[in-house]
Amino acid sequence: MTLLEQYKEKQKKISYLGHAASLMNWDKETTTPQGGMEKLAEAINYFQTEIFKLSTSDETFDLVCKLAEPEEFNKLDDVMQFDIKRNKRDLEKMRRLPQEVFEEYVKATTKASIVWPSAKRASDFSKFEKELEAVIEAVKKYHSYVNSDKQVYDALIDQFEEGMTQETIDRVFGNLRKELVPLVEEVTSRKEPDHSKFRFKVPSHVQDKVCRFLVEYMGMDMTRIAFGETEHPFTTSMNLDDVRITNHFKEDNFIEPLFSAIHEGGHAIFEQNIDHKYEGTEGGAIPYMGLHESQSRFYENILGRNINFWKPIWPQMTEMIPELKNVTLEEFYQEINSVEKSFIRTEADELTYCLHVILRYEIEREIFKGNVEVKDLPALWNSKMEELLGITPANDAEGILQDMHWSDGSFGYFPSYLLGSIYDGMFLEAIEKDLGNIDDILAAGDIRKITVWLKENIHQYGSTRISSEVLKTVCGKELTAEPLIKYFKKKYSA
Amino acid sequence: MTLLEQYKEKQKKISYLGHAASLMNWDKETTTPQGGMEKLAEAINYFQTEIFKLSTSDETFDLVCKLAEPEEFNKLDDVMQFDIKRNKRDLEKMRRLPQEVFEEYVKATTKASIVWPSAKRASDFSKFEKELEAVIEAVKKYHSYVNSDKQVYDALIDQFEEGMTQETIDRVFGNLRKELVPLVEEVTSRKEPDHSKFRFKVPSHVQDKVCRFLVEYMGMDMTRIAFGETEHPFTTSMNLDDVRITNHFKEDNFIEPLFSAIHEGGHAIFEQNIDHKYEGTEGGAIPYMGLHESQSRFYENILGRNINFWKPIWPQMTEMIPELKNVTLEEFYQEINSVEKSFIRTEADELTYCLHVILRYEIEREIFKGNVEVKDLPALWNSKMEELLGITPANDAEGILQDMHWSDGSFGYFPSYLLGSIYDGMFLEAIEKDLGNIDDILAAGDIRKITVWLKENIHQYGSTRISSEVLKTVCGKELTAEPLIKYFKKKYSA
């Protein structure tokens, strides 16, 4: 066997183990009965350990290094060149990590993940303080090995959005903050729409039907998608031809599941549209969370919360949900765009959501600059909430304890959500330049033209272009929040 | 590590791989989108090959042999003694099989499995003849190595129902045949019930709800069961705490899915009730298909088609399916017990079903006795159909091509279905001796008393007792069709 064949055989085996681990994780969230959870966790742990061992083994690393030598490397096609380059870089990093530091990290996050839910239930940050401190220390230590060339928080951001830095985020989030705080103030001072008109019940199986209709309308390939139900909706994929989205139907609130479907549908369309030549290689897996969120949020907010998205399908909507015949499309539009100052990020509207993310970003930055002690975090949270939204949480559960991300060590992840929206403002500009006014495209029922544009300009490349390269190629400029601000101002001044 | 620890570690690893393969098979039938099928099949093949390699490796066999030596064996508890004994016996058999004979078998069945659906669609046995011949030859060759001490068809039967032989089956099926042919003739000469009263539609989500209600009512542990939808319902399990059943809801025929749920529920309750001490060992996996079918068919027929099963839950039934308010329980009872001479086994009623199995058994027996050529099978099928049910299929699709079992080499499986019913007659006698009249137990809503009886007398032992031992212990006698005949005569003469 040639070196390349040996390497591909190894990657193939890893992909089978990965298929098993992904399927088990999917099953855990959608199907496994309570009684089977313990044994499932054990099996997942087995496969994840095997994958880690196999992909970081000396034998694999040796193959990668040999294939990275010029005389071998130059024989590879572009797909394998990208794969080898990326893999070598990541393996070199991971191999700097001493086993005991990795184990310490796993121990700290495991402990914190167990303690967090009970601290949240008790709404008492002090119960979580010690565990959070341990996670922060473990994270710092981890990155002092893996990314010794970077500030810890830059390394954390880079993990989820390659090439991104605090400096850049400070700039764009800063601009956004300045504009959004007064805009939210203005919009929320207006009269609230009448929510009572939307308080009817829609059975789960009807919501399921509507959601499938919506994602198909958006341009999902229905032969390569599976649907599931879960507590907290997510998207996953076994491979490029088996992508999966989940939803949480709520009989008392049918609107949230609809937008959840559009959001996860956006993630899934991205995955489906990656060029098949990258299947099973580094180029086929997308670690750029900002870019990924930009696609889900583009469908959810820029398209889904546009009145013209609904115009061509309003007859189908009212047929599937007959109660909608009692409201106008305009009223529905108002309802899905109502802005409210509220405490919980995941329930926030398109506009205030940005401020929720800015709050978390600013706190994380202070933590890793060493400017705040863990015990003082609740006070910092509450004062930032006051500063940004003019409201103060009544307790830790609706304040600092609401998100699980910190307990599992995912510092640096939150900015991705907002970066996604900022990219969306830029993509919107680019699409309108290429295809014309988006309102007209949507009103004509041509949403799939937009999906094709996203595929051709963004999706097909998988992870072979980092987000800043995508922006440069697609939008012809550097990251800027201006287009998003323009979009918000236009939409919410109306 | 001790020998036992080494062995257990190996079995643990096999169980993780088995979990992956089982989950993938479940997913294939319930969730995987069309696009993902090819890669899924590849992954399943990988895991099945790994399991086969690991469980039949020299290293494993060596460990098993060492643990089977008296000085080691006597130190083992009863669970591990059974495991080692069974594993040694099976490994010795499998290791007699030359690799190329195994591959020939896989090739023949794979080919036939691909050809069968199209031959069935074309309703043309001649298109399947050559492939079926190849499967029969491959099966014969396979067992000439693995079970050289047995007649081929005895070996095939033994595979699915250990210890069972043609001699025994000839006796009990013969008795049943003699009694059933005239009974069916008599019952079907009576006036048919009015099916039109049950031609209303019941939405899938309602059927799903009713099915979950029914299996919980039967005594299913709802914390250790998962539900799925599929084309052909089946039961599977990841382990004793994660058992899964599927259903195929039919809006036009809600009765079939209800009985499918009761049937698969019976299989699942058996799996759930196996003593946890057998988890992950040979005792925890049940290869006795007759015994397994006896449990599903006991719930489906003996209990589910008894009017008293429905009496205590009729209020819930009519609440969930309001159309049932327009019929009486007596009419429902007549509908679920209507007997009809028909061509398709899987749609047959409790009574004629027996004759469908006898037909297949008698044909399989002739094939392996060498008394019939493959090309003459359709004629044999049709003449047997005439002999047993007095009807002749119009074509091969509703005749000899209807079942998939022969294409995948599962000769010897069919008898299990009827053996299950024959055991049920005997179990019914034993239960009534212990607990009193079954009509009274059901009418009192005490079905779970029966489930507890089945658990204590049958389920908990897993596969540590073969079916004939179960009959001897539980019923105090050898296999006999008399109780089933008595049950049929009493029920259908009424």
mmCIF file of C-alpha atoms in Angstrom, chain B residues 132-437:
data_model
loop_
_atom_site.group_PDB
_atom_site.id
_atom_site.type_symbol
_atom_site.label_atom_id
_atom_site.label_comp_id
_atom_site.label_asym_id
_atom_site.label_seq_id
_atom_site.Cartn_x
_atom_site.Cartn_y
_atom_site.Cartn_z
ATOM 1 C CA LEU B 132 -32.704 -19.963 -4.777
ATOM 2 C CA GLU B 133 -30.907 -23.077 -5.985
ATOM 3 C CA ALA B 134 -27.577 -21.445 -5.180
ATOM 4 C CA VAL B 135 -28.758 -20.498 -1.684
ATOM 5 C CA ILE B 136 -29.922 -24.046 -0.989
ATOM 6 C CA GLU B 137 -26.589 -25.461 -2.127
ATOM 7 C CA ALA B 138 -24.669 -22.913 -0.032
ATOM 8 C CA VAL B 139 -26.782 -23.664 3.027
ATOM 9 C CA LYS B 140 -26.175 -27.391 2.633
ATOM 10 C CA LYS B 141 -22.438 -26.894 2.278
ATOM 11 C CA TYR B 142 -22.316 -24.496 5.262
ATOM 12 C CA HIS B 143 -23.986 -26.990 7.563
ATOM 13 C CA SER B 144 -21.988 -29.933 6.256
ATOM 14 C CA TYR B 145 -19.071 -28.246 8.036
ATOM 15 C CA VAL B 146 -20.705 -26.525 11.002
ATOM 16 C CA ASN B 147 -23.176 -29.280 11.889
ATOM 17 C CA SER B 148 -21.726 -32.359 10.265
ATOM 18 C CA ASP B 149 -23.380 -34.577 12.900
ATOM 19 C CA LYS B 150 -26.912 -33.613 11.882
ATOM 20 C CA GLN B 151 -29.215 -33.847 8.880
ATOM 21 C CA VAL B 152 -29.109 -30.445 7.206
ATOM 22 C CA TYR B 153 -32.732 -29.534 7.916
ATOM 23 C CA ASP B 154 -32.425 -30.633 11.548
ATOM 24 C CA ALA B 155 -29.361 -28.391 11.821
ATOM 25 C CA LEU B 156 -31.324 -25.523 10.328
ATOM 26 C CA ILE B 157 -34.212 -25.970 12.743
ATOM 27 C CA ASP B 158 -31.799 -26.341 15.657
ATOM 28 C CA GLN B 159 -30.230 -23.015 14.744
ATOM 29 C CA PHE B 160 -33.449 -21.207 15.581
ATOM 30 C CA GLU B 161 -34.870 -23.567 18.194
ATOM 31 C CA GLU B 162 -32.192 -25.533 19.962
ATOM 32 C CA GLY B 163 -32.905 -29.221 20.401
ATOM 33 C CA MET B 164 -35.882 -29.249 18.046
ATOM 34 C CA THR B 165 -36.008 -31.876 15.246
ATOM 35 C CA GLN B 166 -38.102 -32.748 12.205
ATOM 36 C CA GLU B 167 -39.271 -35.839 14.019
ATOM 37 C CA THR B 168 -40.851 -33.809 16.804
ATOM 38 C CA ILE B 169 -42.246 -31.199 14.459
ATOM 39 C CA ASP B 170 -43.710 -33.868 12.177
ATOM 40 C CA ARG B 171 -45.583 -35.248 15.149
ATOM 41 C CA VAL B 172 -47.033 -32.002 16.538
ATOM 42 C CA PHE B 173 -47.657 -30.254 13.227
ATOM 43 C CA GLY B 174 -49.242 -33.479 11.974
ATOM 44 C CA ASN B 175 -51.709 -33.548 14.868
ATOM 45 C CA LEU B 176 -52.517 -29.889 14.412
ATOM 46 C CA ARG B 177 -53.005 -30.238 10.653
ATOM 47 C CA LYS B 178 -55.504 -33.063 11.106
ATOM 48 C CA GLU B 179 -57.636 -30.984 13.448
ATOM 49 C CA LEU B 180 -57.236 -27.564 11.903
ATOM 50 C CA VAL B 181 -58.093 -28.271 8.276
ATOM 51 C CA PRO B 182 -61.690 -29.286 9.066
ATOM 52 C CA LEU B 183 -61.999 -26.600 11.790
ATOM 53 C CA VAL B 184 -61.050 -23.841 9.346
ATOM 54 C CA GLU B 185 -63.474 -25.314 6.826
ATOM 55 C CA GLU B 186 -66.263 -25.185 9.386
ATOM 56 C CA VAL B 187 -65.529 -21.707 10.732
ATOM 57 C CA THR B 188 -65.167 -20.107 7.293
ATOM 58 C CA SER B 189 -68.450 -21.596 6.134
ATOM 59 C CA ARG B 190 -70.216 -19.361 8.669
ATOM 60 C CA LYS B 191 -71.383 -15.822 7.966
ATOM 61 C CA GLU B 192 -68.619 -13.206 7.848
ATOM 62 C CA PRO B 193 -68.861 -10.301 10.322
ATOM 63 C CA ASP B 194 -69.654 -6.866 8.883
ATOM 64 C CA HIS B 195 -66.182 -5.350 8.307
ATOM 65 C CA SER B 196 -67.596 -2.081 6.984
ATOM 66 C CA LYS B 197 -68.197 -0.839 10.519
ATOM 67 C CA PHE B 198 -64.427 -0.664 11.005
ATOM 68 C CA ARG B 199 -63.547 1.134 7.812
ATOM 69 C CA PHE B 200 -63.032 4.540 9.473
ATOM 70 C CA LYS B 201 -59.664 6.306 9.464
ATOM 71 C CA VAL B 202 -57.539 6.727 12.589
ATOM 72 C CA PRO B 203 -54.628 9.208 12.331
ATOM 73 C CA SER B 204 -51.136 7.802 12.893
ATOM 74 C CA HIS B 205 -50.437 9.894 15.985
ATOM 75 C CA VAL B 206 -53.597 8.533 17.606
ATOM 76 C CA GLN B 207 -52.591 4.957 16.775
ATOM 77 C CA ASP B 208 -49.177 5.670 18.257
ATOM 78 C CA LYS B 209 -50.776 6.894 21.471
ATOM 79 C CA VAL B 210 -53.069 3.863 21.711
ATOM 80 C CA CYS B 211 -50.157 1.486 21.107
ATOM 81 C CA ARG B 212 -48.064 3.043 23.860
ATOM 82 C CA PHE B 213 -51.063 2.817 26.164
ATOM 83 C CA LEU B 214 -51.547 -0.873 25.341
ATOM 84 C CA VAL B 215 -47.968 -1.987 25.941
ATOM 85 C CA GLU B 216 -47.816 -0.070 29.209
ATOM 86 C CA TYR B 217 -51.069 -1.735 30.197
ATOM 87 C CA MET B 218 -49.485 -5.131 29.439
ATOM 88 C CA GLY B 219 -46.709 -4.401 31.922
ATOM 89 C CA MET B 220 -43.946 -2.898 29.806
ATOM 90 C CA ASP B 221 -41.319 -0.934 31.762
ATOM 91 C CA MET B 222 -41.684 2.388 29.963
ATOM 92 C CA THR B 223 -38.302 3.646 31.197
ATOM 93 C CA ARG B 224 -36.519 0.891 29.267
ATOM 94 C CA ILE B 225 -38.336 0.950 25.922
ATOM 95 C CA ALA B 226 -38.089 3.071 22.778
ATOM 96 C CA PHE B 227 -40.567 3.297 19.908
ATOM 97 C CA GLY B 228 -39.976 3.707 16.200
ATOM 98 C CA GLU B 229 -41.813 3.566 12.892
ATOM 99 C CA THR B 230 -40.821 1.294 10.041
ATOM 100 C CA GLU B 231 -42.084 -0.705 7.069
ATOM 101 C CA HIS B 232 -42.079 -4.177 8.651
ATOM 102 C CA PRO B 233 -42.406 -4.022 12.457
ATOM 103 C CA PHE B 234 -39.727 -5.709 14.557
ATOM 104 C CA THR B 235 -38.234 -5.745 18.063
ATOM 105 C CA THR B 236 -34.575 -5.224 18.860
ATOM 106 C CA SER B 237 -32.505 -4.339 21.889
ATOM 107 C CA MET B 238 -29.282 -2.493 22.563
ATOM 108 C CA ASN B 239 -29.122 -4.164 25.973
ATOM 109 C CA LEU B 240 -31.560 -5.253 28.685
ATOM 110 C CA ASP B 241 -32.281 -1.638 29.630
ATOM 111 C CA ASP B 242 -32.807 -0.366 26.105
ATOM 112 C CA VAL B 243 -35.311 -2.488 24.219
ATOM 113 C CA ARG B 244 -37.036 -1.158 21.118
ATOM 114 C CA ILE B 245 -40.184 -1.892 19.180
ATOM 115 C CA THR B 246 -41.416 -0.518 15.886
ATOM 116 C CA ASN B 247 -44.766 -0.212 14.229
ATOM 117 C CA HIS B 248 -46.218 0.595 10.845
ATOM 118 C CA PHE B 249 -49.269 2.782 11.293
ATOM 119 C CA LYS B 250 -51.967 2.484 8.680
ATOM 120 C CA GLU B 251 -54.621 5.183 8.682
ATOM 121 C CA ASP B 252 -57.010 2.893 6.789
ATOM 122 C CA ASN B 253 -56.501 -0.092 9.059
ATOM 123 C CA PHE B 254 -55.959 0.790 12.692
ATOM 124 C CA ILE B 255 -56.485 -2.758 13.959
ATOM 125 C CA GLU B 256 -53.360 -4.248 12.383
ATOM 126 C CA PRO B 257 -50.993 -1.719 14.086
ATOM 127 C CA LEU B 258 -52.682 -2.321 17.455
ATOM 128 C CA PHE B 259 -51.976 -6.037 17.252
ATOM 129 C CA SER B 260 -48.538 -5.377 15.895
ATOM 130 C CA ALA B 261 -47.846 -3.324 19.036
ATOM 131 C CA ILE B 262 -49.179 -6.071 21.292
ATOM 132 C CA HIS B 263 -47.063 -8.646 19.420
ATOM 133 C CA GLU B 264 -43.807 -6.677 19.461
ATOM 134 C CA GLY B 265 -44.635 -5.617 23.024
ATOM 135 C CA GLY B 266 -44.602 -9.296 23.981
ATOM 136 C CA HIS B 267 -41.142 -9.753 22.482
ATOM 137 C CA ALA B 268 -39.934 -6.637 24.280
ATOM 138 C CA ILE B 269 -41.342 -7.602 27.678
ATOM 139 C CA PHE B 270 -39.459 -10.913 27.374
ATOM 140 C CA GLU B 271 -36.202 -9.011 26.724
ATOM 141 C CA GLN B 272 -36.822 -6.524 29.547
ATOM 142 C CA ASN B 273 -37.528 -9.281 32.030
ATOM 143 C CA ILE B 274 -34.278 -11.213 31.580
ATOM 144 C CA ASP B 275 -32.328 -11.228 34.828
ATOM 145 C CA HIS B 276 -29.706 -8.477 34.794
ATOM 146 C CA LYS B 277 -27.050 -10.903 35.961
ATOM 147 C CA TYR B 278 -26.988 -12.281 32.392
ATOM 148 C CA GLU B 279 -26.336 -8.856 30.818
ATOM 149 C CA GLY B 280 -23.592 -9.050 28.215
ATOM 150 C CA THR B 281 -23.245 -12.830 28.469
ATOM 151 C CA GLU B 282 -24.606 -15.704 26.398
ATOM 152 C CA GLY B 283 -27.468 -16.168 28.848
ATOM 153 C CA GLY B 284 -28.741 -12.670 28.110
ATOM 154 C CA ALA B 285 -29.273 -13.170 24.383
ATOM 155 C CA ILE B 286 -32.149 -15.361 23.265
ATOM 156 C CA PRO B 287 -31.552 -17.350 20.096
ATOM 157 C CA TYR B 288 -34.664 -19.542 20.613
ATOM 158 C CA MET B 289 -37.088 -18.125 18.097
ATOM 159 C CA GLY B 290 -39.925 -20.487 18.956
ATOM 160 C CA LEU B 291 -39.757 -19.412 22.581
ATOM 161 C CA HIS B 292 -39.493 -15.757 21.586
ATOM 162 C CA GLU B 293 -42.454 -16.032 19.232
ATOM 163 C CA SER B 294 -44.401 -17.827 21.945
ATOM 164 C CA GLN B 295 -44.211 -14.724 24.091
ATOM 165 C CA SER B 296 -45.187 -12.241 21.380
ATOM 166 C CA ARG B 297 -47.978 -14.503 20.164
ATOM 167 C CA PHE B 298 -49.214 -15.178 23.688
ATOM 168 C CA TYR B 299 -49.857 -11.463 24.151
ATOM 169 C CA GLU B 300 -51.123 -10.997 20.614
ATOM 170 C CA ASN B 301 -53.476 -13.973 20.358
ATOM 171 C CA ILE B 302 -54.155 -15.674 23.664
ATOM 172 C CA LEU B 303 -54.515 -12.373 25.537
ATOM 173 C CA GLY B 304 -55.068 -9.670 22.884
ATOM 174 C CA ARG B 305 -57.733 -11.551 20.941
ATOM 175 C CA ASN B 306 -59.630 -12.430 24.126
ATOM 176 C CA ILE B 307 -62.650 -10.158 24.652
ATOM 177 C CA ASN B 308 -61.756 -9.820 28.336
ATOM 178 C CA PHE B 309 -58.435 -8.150 27.478
ATOM 179 C CA TRP B 310 -60.430 -5.183 26.185
ATOM 180 C CA LYS B 311 -63.173 -4.995 28.814
ATOM 181 C CA PRO B 312 -61.271 -3.013 31.466
ATOM 182 C CA ILE B 313 -59.767 -0.613 28.908
ATOM 183 C CA TRP B 314 -62.750 -0.119 26.598
ATOM 184 C CA PRO B 315 -63.487 3.336 28.117
ATOM 185 C CA GLN B 316 -59.912 4.472 27.328
ATOM 186 C CA MET B 317 -60.107 2.919 23.859
ATOM 187 C CA THR B 318 -63.315 4.728 22.962
ATOM 188 C CA GLU B 319 -61.945 7.945 24.369
ATOM 189 C CA MET B 320 -58.773 7.744 22.253
ATOM 190 C CA ILE B 321 -60.635 6.446 19.179
ATOM 191 C CA PRO B 322 -64.082 8.093 19.377
ATOM 192 C CA GLU B 323 -65.351 6.164 16.312
ATOM 193 C CA LEU B 324 -65.325 3.036 18.475
ATOM 194 C CA LYS B 325 -68.341 4.473 20.296
ATOM 195 C CA ASN B 326 -70.351 3.478 17.218
ATOM 196 C CA VAL B 327 -69.570 -0.215 17.634
ATOM 197 C CA THR B 328 -70.004 -2.626 20.522
ATOM 198 C CA LEU B 329 -67.139 -4.411 22.232
ATOM 199 C CA GLU B 330 -68.694 -7.653 20.985
ATOM 200 C CA GLU B 331 -68.509 -6.391 17.399
ATOM 201 C CA PHE B 332 -64.880 -5.372 17.915
ATOM 202 C CA TYR B 333 -64.190 -8.840 19.286
ATOM 203 C CA GLN B 334 -65.758 -10.463 16.216
ATOM 204 C CA GLU B 335 -63.730 -8.190 13.946
ATOM 205 C CA ILE B 336 -60.378 -9.004 15.549
ATOM 206 C CA ASN B 337 -61.150 -12.720 15.361
ATOM 207 C CA SER B 338 -62.628 -13.070 11.908
ATOM 208 C CA VAL B 339 -61.257 -16.134 10.136
ATOM 209 C CA GLU B 340 -60.684 -16.103 6.399
ATOM 210 C CA LYS B 341 -58.942 -18.320 3.871
ATOM 211 C CA SER B 342 -56.356 -16.015 2.366
ATOM 212 C CA PHE B 343 -53.039 -16.136 0.558
ATOM 213 C CA ILE B 344 -50.702 -13.924 2.563
ATOM 214 C CA ARG B 345 -49.285 -15.373 5.779
ATOM 215 C CA THR B 346 -48.480 -12.078 7.473
ATOM 216 C CA GLU B 347 -52.092 -10.939 7.071
ATOM 217 C CA ALA B 348 -53.638 -14.241 8.154
ATOM 218 C CA ASP B 349 -55.789 -14.694 11.252
ATOM 219 C CA GLU B 350 -54.745 -16.709 14.301
ATOM 220 C CA LEU B 351 -56.295 -19.929 12.979
ATOM 221 C CA THR B 352 -55.344 -20.100 9.297
ATOM 222 C CA TYR B 353 -51.889 -18.741 10.170
ATOM 223 C CA CYS B 354 -51.009 -22.195 11.487
ATOM 224 C CA LEU B 355 -51.720 -23.763 8.109
ATOM 225 C CA HIS B 356 -49.547 -21.175 6.343
ATOM 226 C CA VAL B 357 -46.620 -22.230 8.525
ATOM 227 C CA ILE B 358 -47.308 -25.942 8.100
ATOM 228 C CA LEU B 359 -47.256 -25.432 4.335
ATOM 229 C CA ARG B 360 -43.818 -23.816 4.461
ATOM 230 C CA TYR B 361 -42.481 -26.418 6.855
ATOM 231 C CA GLU B 362 -43.612 -29.288 4.659
ATOM 232 C CA ILE B 363 -42.028 -27.683 1.612
ATOM 233 C CA GLU B 364 -38.711 -26.968 3.362
ATOM 234 C CA ARG B 365 -38.595 -30.532 4.621
ATOM 235 C CA GLU B 366 -39.056 -31.859 1.089
ATOM 236 C CA ILE B 367 -36.372 -29.542 -0.276
ATOM 237 C CA PHE B 368 -33.736 -30.808 2.143
ATOM 238 C CA LYS B 369 -34.823 -34.420 1.763
ATOM 239 C CA GLY B 370 -34.105 -33.893 -1.922
ATOM 240 C CA ASN B 371 -37.685 -34.865 -2.814
ATOM 241 C CA VAL B 372 -38.415 -31.824 -4.923
ATOM 242 C CA GLU B 373 -36.572 -29.816 -7.538
ATOM 243 C CA VAL B 374 -36.494 -26.053 -7.205
ATOM 244 C CA LYS B 375 -38.249 -25.543 -10.517
ATOM 245 C CA ASP B 376 -41.193 -27.604 -9.235
ATOM 246 C CA LEU B 377 -41.648 -25.565 -6.032
ATOM 247 C CA PRO B 378 -44.433 -23.262 -7.300
ATOM 248 C CA ALA B 379 -46.530 -26.277 -8.272
ATOM 249 C CA LEU B 380 -45.861 -27.908 -4.890
ATOM 250 C CA TRP B 381 -46.777 -24.651 -3.121
ATOM 251 C CA ASN B 382 -50.030 -24.332 -5.007
ATOM 252 C CA SER B 383 -51.080 -27.911 -4.465
ATOM 253 C CA LYS B 384 -50.347 -27.656 -0.724
ATOM 254 C CA MET B 385 -52.347 -24.435 -0.541
ATOM 255 C CA GLU B 386 -55.270 -26.242 -2.120
ATOM 256 C CA GLU B 387 -54.824 -29.181 0.253
ATOM 257 C CA LEU B 388 -54.606 -27.066 3.422
ATOM 258 C CA LEU B 389 -56.841 -24.085 2.708
ATOM 259 C CA GLY B 390 -58.741 -25.064 -0.392
ATOM 260 C CA ILE B 391 -57.562 -22.047 -2.376
ATOM 261 C CA THR B 392 -55.047 -21.585 -5.204
ATOM 262 C CA PRO B 393 -52.860 -18.469 -5.609
ATOM 263 C CA ALA B 394 -53.446 -16.581 -8.830
ATOM 264 C CA ASN B 395 -49.733 -15.912 -9.207
ATOM 265 C CA ASP B 396 -46.278 -16.400 -7.639
ATOM 266 C CA ALA B 397 -46.348 -13.072 -5.799
ATOM 267 C CA GLU B 398 -49.276 -14.149 -3.659
ATOM 268 C CA GLY B 399 -47.862 -17.660 -3.569
ATOM 269 C CA ILE B 400 -44.324 -18.926 -3.293
ATOM 270 C CA LEU B 401 -42.612 -15.524 -3.645
ATOM 271 C CA GLN B 402 -44.404 -13.778 -0.776
ATOM 272 C CA ASP B 403 -41.801 -14.270 1.978
ATOM 273 C CA MET B 404 -38.223 -13.024 2.047
ATOM 274 C CA HIS B 405 -36.915 -15.742 4.409
ATOM 275 C CA TRP B 406 -35.587 -18.126 1.785
ATOM 276 C CA SER B 407 -33.640 -15.443 -0.057
ATOM 277 C CA ASP B 408 -31.541 -14.711 3.034
ATOM 278 C CA GLY B 409 -31.017 -18.383 3.802
ATOM 279 C CA SER B 410 -33.373 -18.559 6.804
ATOM 280 C CA PHE B 411 -34.620 -22.071 6.155
ATOM 281 C CA GLY B 412 -35.808 -23.658 9.374
ATOM 282 C CA TYR B 413 -37.128 -20.376 10.754
ATOM 283 C CA PHE B 414 -40.786 -20.739 9.748
ATOM 284 C CA PRO B 415 -41.581 -23.599 12.156
ATOM 285 C CA SER B 416 -40.684 -21.259 15.064
ATOM 286 C CA TYR B 417 -43.804 -19.182 14.467
ATOM 287 C CA LEU B 418 -46.101 -22.142 14.934
ATOM 288 C CA LEU B 419 -44.038 -23.772 17.665
ATOM 289 C CA GLY B 420 -44.539 -20.491 19.531
ATOM 290 C CA SER B 421 -48.311 -20.888 19.307
ATOM 291 C CA ILE B 422 -48.122 -24.530 20.343
ATOM 292 C CA TYR B 423 -46.093 -23.561 23.422
ATOM 293 C CA ASP B 424 -48.712 -20.893 24.112
ATOM 294 C CA GLY B 425 -51.437 -23.510 24.395
ATOM 295 C CA MET B 426 -49.295 -25.265 26.995
ATOM 296 C CA PHE B 427 -48.416 -22.039 28.847
ATOM 297 C CA LEU B 428 -52.107 -21.106 28.969
ATOM 298 C CA GLU B 429 -52.851 -24.395 30.725
ATOM 299 C CA ALA B 430 -50.009 -23.817 33.198
ATOM 300 C CA ILE B 431 -51.052 -20.237 33.950
ATOM 301 C CA GLU B 432 -54.662 -21.238 34.537
ATOM 302 C CA LYS B 433 -53.495 -23.986 36.876
ATOM 303 C CA ASP B 434 -51.448 -21.437 38.878
ATOM 304 C CA LEU B 435 -53.541 -18.268 38.647
ATOM 305 C CA GLY B 436 -57.059 -19.426 37.751
ATOM 306 C CA ASN B 437 -59.248 -18.715 34.745
#
